[in-house]
Amino acid sequence: MTASLPDAPWWASAVVYQIYPRSFADSDGDGIGDLRGIAGRLDHLELLGVDVIWLSPVYPSPQDDAGYDISDYQGIDPIFGSLADFDALLADVHTRGMKLVMDLVVNHTSDEHPWFIESRSSHDNPKRDWYWWRPPRAHMEPGAPGAEPTNWGSSFSGPAWDLDERTGEYYLHLFSRKQPDLNWENPEVRAAIYSMMRWWLDRGVDGFRMDVINFISKAANADGSLPDGIVRNGALFGNGRPHYVCGPRIHEFLQEMHREVFAERPEMPLTVGEMPGVTVDEAVLFTDPARGEVDMVFQFEHVDLDRGVDWWDVHPLRLTDLKASFGRWQAGLADLGWNSLYWDNHDQPRVVSRFGDDGEFRERSATMLATVLHLHRGTPYVYQGEELAMTNAHFERIDQYRDIESVNHYAEALAHGQADEGSLLEALRAVSRDNARTQVQWDATENAGFTTGEPWIAVNPNYPQINAAEQHDNPSSVFYYYRSLITLRHAEPAVALGDFTMLMPDDEAVYAFLRSHGQTELLVLGNFSPEPHPVLISDAAAWTGAQLVLCNIDGGAVTGASSLPELQPWEARVYRRQVG
Ligand code: NOJ
């Protein structure tokens, strides 16, 4: 575990590891990962050296959206174990010097949550106003085509409203119809959520990753109605985002949450807000410590750069776009606020398949990508399997997919003639969330050592070659390279705290930047291409004799004097020198 640096919050020098429990490790042979499975694999995380574990949802859930549809905020779903299993895991994590952060999903609940069951029961139920109930569009019959209160589409296809026959009104669900949106305008809702959060903190958890937390404030009209969104050419629905991304009361709500839940806690729980569509300027407001909102946000700009009109429209990344984006975020949050840094999570395809080369240069491109990310200023997040350079699933057929977003999109686009089967499967192969959701590959035994049963989604067939057991035994593996990066962040204040300067912003192959802190300067270089490339920086000569701290070729030579030779395909280097 990291030692905190003076004058910096503990998480500035920390690395977070995300566990997606259903795919991490299965202890009971039902084919789904569970808490005891996680407990059985903590050695892997301790050896890796991460400081914090973020657990994707393990609460009771109908699993419509793989646990992001919660029916009880204060329990554990039996597929994952029990509260006793959770307490045991938490204690073990703490004993090993790590922290544990829960997923907080409070933009919506499951439709099977008792709050929603009550709310839908009648117009005058005391919890009616806990959700967004609205009558049909003026002068239209409930259920008539187009009678939804607004034209918004849901993130998982279809309209964002569902009719409840019993009361003849619609409820809002920005995600699946089984994920009704909570009404944060109602103070009782907020109080119930804060109380639940305190309950987890009192139990010992070390913070929260907050799911789509910048969607909780909706911009209603004065009469309580919600506005329609613009319908882009060829789209089936309007875009509601301008009416709920960073809405009018978002800062007020987060400040209230901070006061009610976090402010009095000397242990400084970690708070990270997942915020699709957040801008740099907004992120400064969210993460300025003086404002008391959240410690850091997950922004999406860099993972949208290889997309066109929508998520399914994939094109190659231009490195200059990536540098411009990261550069702007580094500069924008340099003085106030804090970045979180990620390539992968349970919603994104695997980075080695996406921005690297998951064939010939899999290990080298994965470690180059890791180097570039981890050497930025901010808190890095490692998603399970990323430290092994696990690849996309490369599924061939629609029946191999499990994710509601992928399956619904495929059905809707086919039904409306928006795309043919072949191009839809091709898009899914590149972007489906299931790419990240295949099981962690532990060893070369059947089902990658994940389960003795029937896995809930097909294990990636490349597990005999790519697995943790092989990498634990191999000091030049991707796993040990990640370990070196984490060790470097813990040991070198310039990594955690140094200023950031982008170099070679117009180069389409080499990613280069400086980090400087006191007398120490680091030069970080990454070749994003399968060709050798020169390093064209103005003061290259000044780096002659600098220490090579990290390199992803030949198992990572760690010392030695050198000038700046051409970078080999997908090579990464980090140099250190003392200045002044
Ligand atoms: C973001 C989560 O990361 C994703 O997995 C989920 O489907 C949506 N929010 C809805 O909760």
PDB file of C-alpha atoms in Angstrom, residues 5 488-498 515 517:
ATOM      1  CA  LEU A   5       2.921  12.131   0.006  1.00  0.00           C
ATOM      2  CA  LEU A 488       7.075   3.771  -9.660  1.00  0.00           C
ATOM      3  CA  ARG A 489       3.983   5.833  -8.778  1.00  0.00           C
ATOM      4  CA  HIS A 490       4.408   4.955  -5.119  1.00  0.00           C
ATOM      5  CA  ALA A 491       8.108   5.773  -5.063  1.00  0.00           C
ATOM      6  CA  GLU A 492       8.471   8.747  -7.364  1.00  0.00           C
ATOM      7  CA  PRO A 493       6.654  11.955  -6.343  1.00  0.00           C
ATOM      8  CA  ALA A 494       7.024  13.341  -9.880  1.00  0.00           C
ATOM      9  CA  VAL A 495       4.612  10.657 -11.123  1.00  0.00           C
ATOM     10  CA  ALA A 496       1.931  11.523  -8.632  1.00  0.00           C
ATOM     11  CA  LEU A 497       2.428  15.250  -8.372  1.00  0.00           C
ATOM     12  CA  GLY A 498       4.603  16.505 -11.227  1.00  0.00           C
ATOM     13  CA  ARG A 515       6.513  15.493 -15.828  1.00  0.00           C
ATOM     14  CA  HIS A 517       8.477  18.067  -9.795  1.00  0.00           C
TER      15      HIS A 517
END
